[in-house]
Amino acid sequence: MDSRIFLIGFMGSGKSTLGAQLARRIDYQFVDMDLLIEETAEMSVPEIFDEHGEEVFRKWEHDILLELCQSEKIVISTGGGAPCHSGNMDLMNSNGCTIYLKLSPEALLSRLIRSRTERPLIKGKSETELLDFIRSLLEKREKYYMLASSIVDGFNVKTEELVRIVSDS
Ligand code: S3P
């Protein structure tokens, strides 16, 4: 089994919830990259975007990922944009197994509609604007997400299936 397991996918795809469950099942450590960035920076993700901008956030995200690639027996829930910047997808594929939790724009909308204020990229959008935003950003991001070593139906996936995938990795 790979020593590092990266869960990737759009905001709201369930990376943190499923990642924590998977880690418990296989007795790996679990890390949520956004939380680790927040702890390190002593600021929330929206504060980082507000005060330093997205570019700085992406740099810190890459630095944290580089560090995590040194850890063993770890499940990592990545931020939705992480695979699409700074060569991070190649980095993750070279250092472990990557699992893409794939969901339709409509399914993502139903998950994200309630958490609009916590995420800087979707803050203040109406439901229609949010669906348009998800569709267009997902289209750009899928070329990175689809490079994952495994792709699963993020809407219906159960922890068991993830355990099976990583056991074969
Ligand atoms: C982002 C997703 C967020 C967080 C930041 C940017 C993105 O993580 O990293 O707000 O670019 O999609 P989640 O996918 O955990 O919401």
PDB file of C-alpha atoms and ligand atoms in Angstrom:
ATOM      1  CA  MET A   1       0.000   0.000   0.000  1.00  0.00           C
ATOM      2  CA  ASP A   2       1.267   3.479  -0.856  1.00  0.00           C
ATOM      3  CA  SER A   3       2.528   5.447   2.111  1.00  0.00           C
ATOM      4  CA  ARG A   4       0.840   8.677   0.980  1.00  0.00           C
ATOM      5  CA  ILE A   5      -2.747   8.865  -0.211  1.00  0.00           C
ATOM      6  CA  PHE A   6      -3.967  12.133  -1.713  1.00  0.00           C
ATOM      7  CA  LEU A   7      -7.691  12.804  -2.033  1.00  0.00           C
ATOM      8  CA  ILE A   8      -8.345  15.358  -4.730  1.00  0.00           C
ATOM      9  CA  GLY A   9     -11.425  17.036  -6.197  1.00  0.00           C
ATOM     10  CA  PHE A  10     -13.497  20.173  -6.352  1.00  0.00           C
ATOM     11  CA  MET A  11     -14.579  22.094  -3.238  1.00  0.00           C
ATOM     12  CA  GLY A  12     -17.421  20.217  -1.573  1.00  0.00           C
ATOM     13  CA  SER A  13     -16.527  16.818  -3.005  1.00  0.00           C
ATOM     14  CA  GLY A  14     -16.122  15.232   0.451  1.00  0.00           C
ATOM     15  CA  LYS A  15     -12.318  14.963   0.579  1.00  0.00           C
ATOM     16  CA  SER A  16     -12.021  15.802   4.289  1.00  0.00           C
ATOM     17  CA  THR A  17     -14.898  13.625   5.523  1.00  0.00           C
ATOM     18  CA  LEU A  18     -13.920  10.599   3.444  1.00  0.00           C
ATOM     19  CA  GLY A  19     -10.210  11.167   4.056  1.00  0.00           C
ATOM     20  CA  ALA A  20     -10.659  11.092   7.843  1.00  0.00           C
ATOM     21  CA  GLN A  21     -12.774   7.908   7.602  1.00  0.00           C
ATOM     22  CA  LEU A  22     -10.265   6.234   5.287  1.00  0.00           C
ATOM     23  CA  ALA A  23      -7.326   7.121   7.542  1.00  0.00           C
ATOM     24  CA  ARG A  24      -9.104   5.608  10.561  1.00  0.00           C
ATOM     25  CA  ARG A  25      -9.816   2.406   8.641  1.00  0.00           C
ATOM     26  CA  ILE A  26      -6.239   1.844   7.472  1.00  0.00           C
ATOM     27  CA  ASP A  27      -4.619   3.260  10.594  1.00  0.00           C
ATOM     28  CA  TYR A  28      -2.898   6.146   8.794  1.00  0.00           C
ATOM     29  CA  GLN A  29      -2.524   9.717  10.024  1.00  0.00           C
ATOM     30  CA  PHE A  30      -5.016  12.175   8.478  1.00  0.00           C
ATOM     31  CA  VAL A  31      -4.150  15.704   7.392  1.00  0.00           C
ATOM     32  CA  ASP A  32      -6.416  18.339   5.904  1.00  0.00           C
ATOM     33  CA  MET A  33      -4.080  20.606   3.905  1.00  0.00           C
ATOM     34  CA  ASP A  34      -6.224  23.722   4.331  1.00  0.00           C
ATOM     35  CA  LEU A  35      -6.238  23.273   8.114  1.00  0.00           C
ATOM     36  CA  LEU A  36      -2.486  22.762   8.126  1.00  0.00           C
ATOM     37  CA  ILE A  37      -1.984  25.959   6.097  1.00  0.00           C
ATOM     38  CA  GLU A  38      -4.274  27.814   8.527  1.00  0.00           C
ATOM     39  CA  GLU A  39      -2.381  26.506  11.563  1.00  0.00           C
ATOM     40  CA  THR A  40       0.993  27.355  10.032  1.00  0.00           C
ATOM     41  CA  ALA A  41      -0.048  30.840   8.912  1.00  0.00           C
ATOM     42  CA  GLU A  42      -2.147  31.441  12.040  1.00  0.00           C
ATOM     43  CA  MET A  43      -4.823  32.830   9.725  1.00  0.00           C
ATOM     44  CA  SER A  44      -7.949  31.390   8.118  1.00  0.00           C
ATOM     45  CA  VAL A  45      -7.976  30.622   4.365  1.00  0.00           C
ATOM     46  CA  PRO A  46     -10.332  33.591   3.661  1.00  0.00           C
ATOM     47  CA  GLU A  47      -7.983  35.866   5.646  1.00  0.00           C
ATOM     48  CA  ILE A  48      -4.979  34.629   3.629  1.00  0.00           C
ATOM     49  CA  PHE A  49      -6.829  35.359   0.367  1.00  0.00           C
ATOM     50  CA  ASP A  50      -7.895  38.813   1.656  1.00  0.00           C
ATOM     51  CA  GLU A  51      -4.560  39.893   3.083  1.00  0.00           C
ATOM     52  CA  HIS A  52      -2.018  38.190   0.813  1.00  0.00           C
ATOM     53  CA  GLY A  53      -3.962  37.167  -2.308  1.00  0.00           C
ATOM     54  CA  GLU A  54      -4.408  33.840  -4.077  1.00  0.00           C
ATOM     55  CA  GLU A  55      -0.861  33.717  -5.459  1.00  0.00           C
ATOM     56  CA  VAL A  56       0.657  33.673  -1.969  1.00  0.00           C
ATOM     57  CA  PHE A  57      -1.895  31.070  -0.868  1.00  0.00           C
ATOM     58  CA  ARG A  58      -0.844  28.830  -3.805  1.00  0.00           C
ATOM     59  CA  LYS A  59       2.830  29.183  -2.843  1.00  0.00           C
ATOM     60  CA  TRP A  60       2.137  28.199   0.770  1.00  0.00           C
ATOM     61  CA  GLU A  61      -0.064  25.345  -0.445  1.00  0.00           C
ATOM     62  CA  HIS A  62       2.794  24.029  -2.606  1.00  0.00           C
ATOM     63  CA  ASP A  63       5.308  24.356   0.263  1.00  0.00           C
ATOM     64  CA  ILE A  64       3.024  22.396   2.620  1.00  0.00           C
ATOM     65  CA  LEU A  65       2.549  19.713  -0.026  1.00  0.00           C
ATOM     66  CA  LEU A  66       6.314  19.366  -0.447  1.00  0.00           C
ATOM     67  CA  GLU A  67       6.612  18.841   3.313  1.00  0.00           C
ATOM     68  CA  LEU A  68       3.787  16.321   3.381  1.00  0.00           C
ATOM     69  CA  CYS A  69       5.550  14.315   0.680  1.00  0.00           C
ATOM     70  CA  GLN A  70       8.168  13.511   3.351  1.00  0.00           C
ATOM     71  CA  SER A  71       5.568  11.965   5.699  1.00  0.00           C
ATOM     72  CA  GLU A  72       4.779   8.264   5.890  1.00  0.00           C
ATOM     73  CA  LYS A  73       1.449   6.471   6.335  1.00  0.00           C
ATOM     74  CA  ILE A  74      -0.667   9.525   5.748  1.00  0.00           C
ATOM     75  CA  VAL A  75      -3.983  10.357   4.073  1.00  0.00           C
ATOM     76  CA  ILE A  76      -4.052  13.931   2.789  1.00  0.00           C
ATOM     77  CA  SER A  77      -7.161  15.874   1.890  1.00  0.00           C
ATOM     78  CA  THR A  78      -5.992  18.526  -0.595  1.00  0.00           C
ATOM     79  CA  GLY A  79      -7.590  21.906  -1.352  1.00  0.00           C
ATOM     80  CA  GLY A  80      -9.755  21.942  -4.501  1.00  0.00           C
ATOM     81  CA  GLY A  81      -7.256  24.042  -6.453  1.00  0.00           C
ATOM     82  CA  ALA A  82      -4.089  22.296  -5.279  1.00  0.00           C
ATOM     83  CA  PRO A  83      -3.778  19.768  -8.151  1.00  0.00           C
ATOM     84  CA  CYS A  84      -4.047  22.584 -10.721  1.00  0.00           C
ATOM     85  CA  HIS A  85      -1.090  24.723  -9.617  1.00  0.00           C
ATOM     86  CA  SER A  86       2.716  24.587  -9.296  1.00  0.00           C
ATOM     87  CA  GLY A  87       3.113  21.088 -10.786  1.00  0.00           C
ATOM     88  CA  ASN A  88       1.338  19.655  -7.719  1.00  0.00           C
ATOM     89  CA  MET A  89      -0.428  16.876  -9.616  1.00  0.00           C
ATOM     90  CA  ASP A  90       2.890  15.448 -10.855  1.00  0.00           C
ATOM     91  CA  LEU A  91       4.352  15.858  -7.381  1.00  0.00           C
ATOM     92  CA  MET A  92       1.488  13.896  -5.792  1.00  0.00           C
ATOM     93  CA  ASN A  93       1.506  11.176  -8.450  1.00  0.00           C
ATOM     94  CA  SER A  94       5.262  10.697  -7.942  1.00  0.00           C
ATOM     95  CA  ASN A  95       4.899  10.451  -4.177  1.00  0.00           C
ATOM     96  CA  GLY A  96       1.837   8.324  -3.608  1.00  0.00           C
ATOM     97  CA  CYS A  97      -1.582   7.416  -4.917  1.00  0.00           C
ATOM     98  CA  THR A  98      -4.111  10.054  -5.943  1.00  0.00           C
ATOM     99  CA  ILE A  99      -7.871   9.522  -5.805  1.00  0.00           C
ATOM    100  CA  TYR A 100     -10.228  11.908  -7.595  1.00  0.00           C
ATOM    101  CA  LEU A 101     -13.680  12.220  -6.021  1.00  0.00           C
ATOM    102  CA  LYS A 102     -15.687  13.083  -9.126  1.00  0.00           C
ATOM    103  CA  LEU A 103     -19.083  14.773  -8.820  1.00  0.00           C
ATOM    104  CA  SER A 104     -21.354  16.571 -11.285  1.00  0.00           C
ATOM    105  CA  PRO A 105     -21.659  20.385 -11.115  1.00  0.00           C
ATOM    106  CA  GLU A 106     -25.252  19.964  -9.836  1.00  0.00           C
ATOM    107  CA  ALA A 107     -24.172  17.640  -7.027  1.00  0.00           C
ATOM    108  CA  LEU A 108     -21.382  20.048  -6.087  1.00  0.00           C
ATOM    109  CA  LEU A 109     -23.859  22.935  -6.076  1.00  0.00           C
ATOM    110  CA  SER A 110     -26.105  21.103  -3.602  1.00  0.00           C
ATOM    111  CA  ARG A 111     -23.116  20.606  -1.296  1.00  0.00           C
ATOM    112  CA  LEU A 112     -21.658  24.102  -1.672  1.00  0.00           C
ATOM    113  CA  ILE A 113     -24.773  26.208  -1.455  1.00  0.00           C
ATOM    114  CA  ARG A 114     -24.670  26.077   2.368  1.00  0.00           C
ATOM    115  CA  SER A 115     -20.952  26.805   2.760  1.00  0.00           C
ATOM    116  CA  ARG A 116     -20.612  29.776   0.404  1.00  0.00           C
ATOM    117  CA  THR A 117     -19.361  32.165   3.080  1.00  0.00           C
ATOM    118  CA  GLU A 118     -16.478  29.931   4.266  1.00  0.00           C
ATOM    119  CA  ARG A 119     -14.840  29.681   0.847  1.00  0.00           C
ATOM    120  CA  PRO A 120     -13.259  32.817  -0.645  1.00  0.00           C
ATOM    121  CA  LEU A 121     -13.686  31.736  -4.275  1.00  0.00           C
ATOM    122  CA  ILE A 122     -17.468  31.366  -4.023  1.00  0.00           C
ATOM    123  CA  LYS A 123     -18.362  33.941  -1.386  1.00  0.00           C
ATOM    124  CA  GLY A 124     -21.328  36.186  -2.244  1.00  0.00           C
ATOM    125  CA  LYS A 125     -22.479  34.243  -5.350  1.00  0.00           C
ATOM    126  CA  SER A 126     -26.174  33.631  -6.020  1.00  0.00           C
ATOM    127  CA  GLU A 127     -27.268  30.042  -6.758  1.00  0.00           C
ATOM    128  CA  THR A 128     -27.241  30.622 -10.540  1.00  0.00           C
ATOM    129  CA  GLU A 129     -23.871  32.358 -10.442  1.00  0.00           C
ATOM    130  CA  LEU A 130     -22.497  29.542  -8.310  1.00  0.00           C
ATOM    131  CA  LEU A 131     -23.626  26.829 -10.745  1.00  0.00           C
ATOM    132  CA  ASP A 132     -22.071  28.737 -13.687  1.00  0.00           C
ATOM    133  CA  PHE A 133     -18.892  29.218 -11.694  1.00  0.00           C
ATOM    134  CA  ILE A 134     -18.677  25.507 -10.767  1.00  0.00           C
ATOM    135  CA  ARG A 135     -19.289  24.429 -14.375  1.00  0.00           C
ATOM    136  CA  SER A 136     -16.607  26.662 -15.840  1.00  0.00           C
ATOM    137  CA  LEU A 137     -13.974  26.090 -13.146  1.00  0.00           C
ATOM    138  CA  LEU A 138     -14.567  22.317 -13.095  1.00  0.00           C
ATOM    139  CA  GLU A 139     -14.109  22.191 -16.866  1.00  0.00           C
ATOM    140  CA  LYS A 140     -10.696  23.866 -16.501  1.00  0.00           C
ATOM    141  CA  ARG A 141      -9.671  21.754 -13.523  1.00  0.00           C
ATOM    142  CA  GLU A 142     -10.748  18.330 -14.742  1.00  0.00           C
ATOM    143  CA  LYS A 143      -7.730  17.981 -17.012  1.00  0.00           C
ATOM    144  CA  TYR A 144      -5.634  17.922 -13.848  1.00  0.00           C
ATOM    145  CA  TYR A 145      -8.043  15.889 -11.706  1.00  0.00           C
ATOM    146  CA  MET A 146      -8.309  13.231 -14.430  1.00  0.00           C
ATOM    147  CA  LEU A 147      -4.574  12.516 -14.063  1.00  0.00           C
ATOM    148  CA  ALA A 148      -5.358  10.825 -10.737  1.00  0.00           C
ATOM    149  CA  SER A 149      -4.366   7.189 -10.337  1.00  0.00           C
ATOM    150  CA  SER A 150      -7.993   6.367  -9.410  1.00  0.00           C
ATOM    151  CA  ILE A 151     -11.244   8.115 -10.207  1.00  0.00           C
ATOM    152  CA  VAL A 152     -14.329   7.368  -8.118  1.00  0.00           C
ATOM    153  CA  ASP A 153     -17.968   8.433  -8.078  1.00  0.00           C
ATOM    154  CA  GLY A 154     -17.698  10.965  -5.255  1.00  0.00           C
ATOM    155  CA  PHE A 155     -21.466  11.115  -4.722  1.00  0.00           C
ATOM    156  CA  ASN A 156     -21.940   7.434  -3.961  1.00  0.00           C
ATOM    157  CA  VAL A 157     -18.533   6.244  -2.861  1.00  0.00           C
ATOM    158  CA  LYS A 158     -18.245   4.411   0.464  1.00  0.00           C
ATOM    159  CA  THR A 159     -15.134   4.218   2.613  1.00  0.00           C
ATOM    160  CA  GLU A 160     -14.938   0.473   1.817  1.00  0.00           C
ATOM    161  CA  GLU A 161     -14.289   1.236  -1.853  1.00  0.00           C
ATOM    162  CA  LEU A 162     -11.483   3.633  -0.954  1.00  0.00           C
ATOM    163  CA  VAL A 163      -9.961   1.023   1.371  1.00  0.00           C
ATOM    164  CA  ARG A 164     -10.019  -1.471  -1.508  1.00  0.00           C
ATOM    165  CA  ILE A 165      -8.364   1.020  -3.902  1.00  0.00           C
ATOM    166  CA  VAL A 166      -5.548   1.939  -1.544  1.00  0.00           C
ATOM    167  CA  SER A 167      -4.958  -1.661  -0.515  1.00  0.00           C
ATOM    168  CA  ASP A 168      -4.151  -2.433  -4.161  1.00  0.00           C
ATOM    169  CA  SER A 169      -1.886   0.615  -4.550  1.00  0.00           C
TER     170      SER A 169
HETATM  171  C1  S3P B   1      -9.907  26.189  -3.065  1.00  0.00           C
HETATM  172  C2  S3P B   1     -10.482  25.223  -2.279  1.00  0.00           C
HETATM  173  C3  S3P B   1     -10.458  25.261  -0.810  1.00  0.00           C
HETATM  174  C4  S3P B   1      -9.258  26.095  -0.324  1.00  0.00           C
HETATM  175  C5  S3P B   1      -9.264  27.438  -0.973  1.00  0.00           C
HETATM  176  C6  S3P B   1      -9.174  27.358  -2.494  1.00  0.00           C
HETATM  177  C7  S3P B   1      -9.982  26.057  -4.544  1.00  0.00           C
HETATM  178  O1  S3P B   1     -10.342  23.933  -0.298  1.00  0.00           O
HETATM  179  O2  S3P B   1      -8.052  25.433  -0.575  1.00  0.00           O
HETATM  180  O3  S3P B   1     -10.442  28.095  -0.566  1.00  0.00           O
HETATM  181  O4  S3P B   1      -9.205  26.716  -5.245  1.00  0.00           O
HETATM  182  O5  S3P B   1     -10.823  25.259  -5.021  1.00  0.00           O
HETATM  183  P1  S3P B   1     -11.566  22.862  -0.288  1.00  0.00           P
HETATM  184  O6  S3P B   1     -11.541  22.156  -1.603  1.00  0.00           O
HETATM  185  O7  S3P B   1     -11.200  21.966   0.840  1.00  0.00           O
HETATM  186  O8  S3P B   1     -12.813  23.637  -0.058  1.00  0.00           O
END
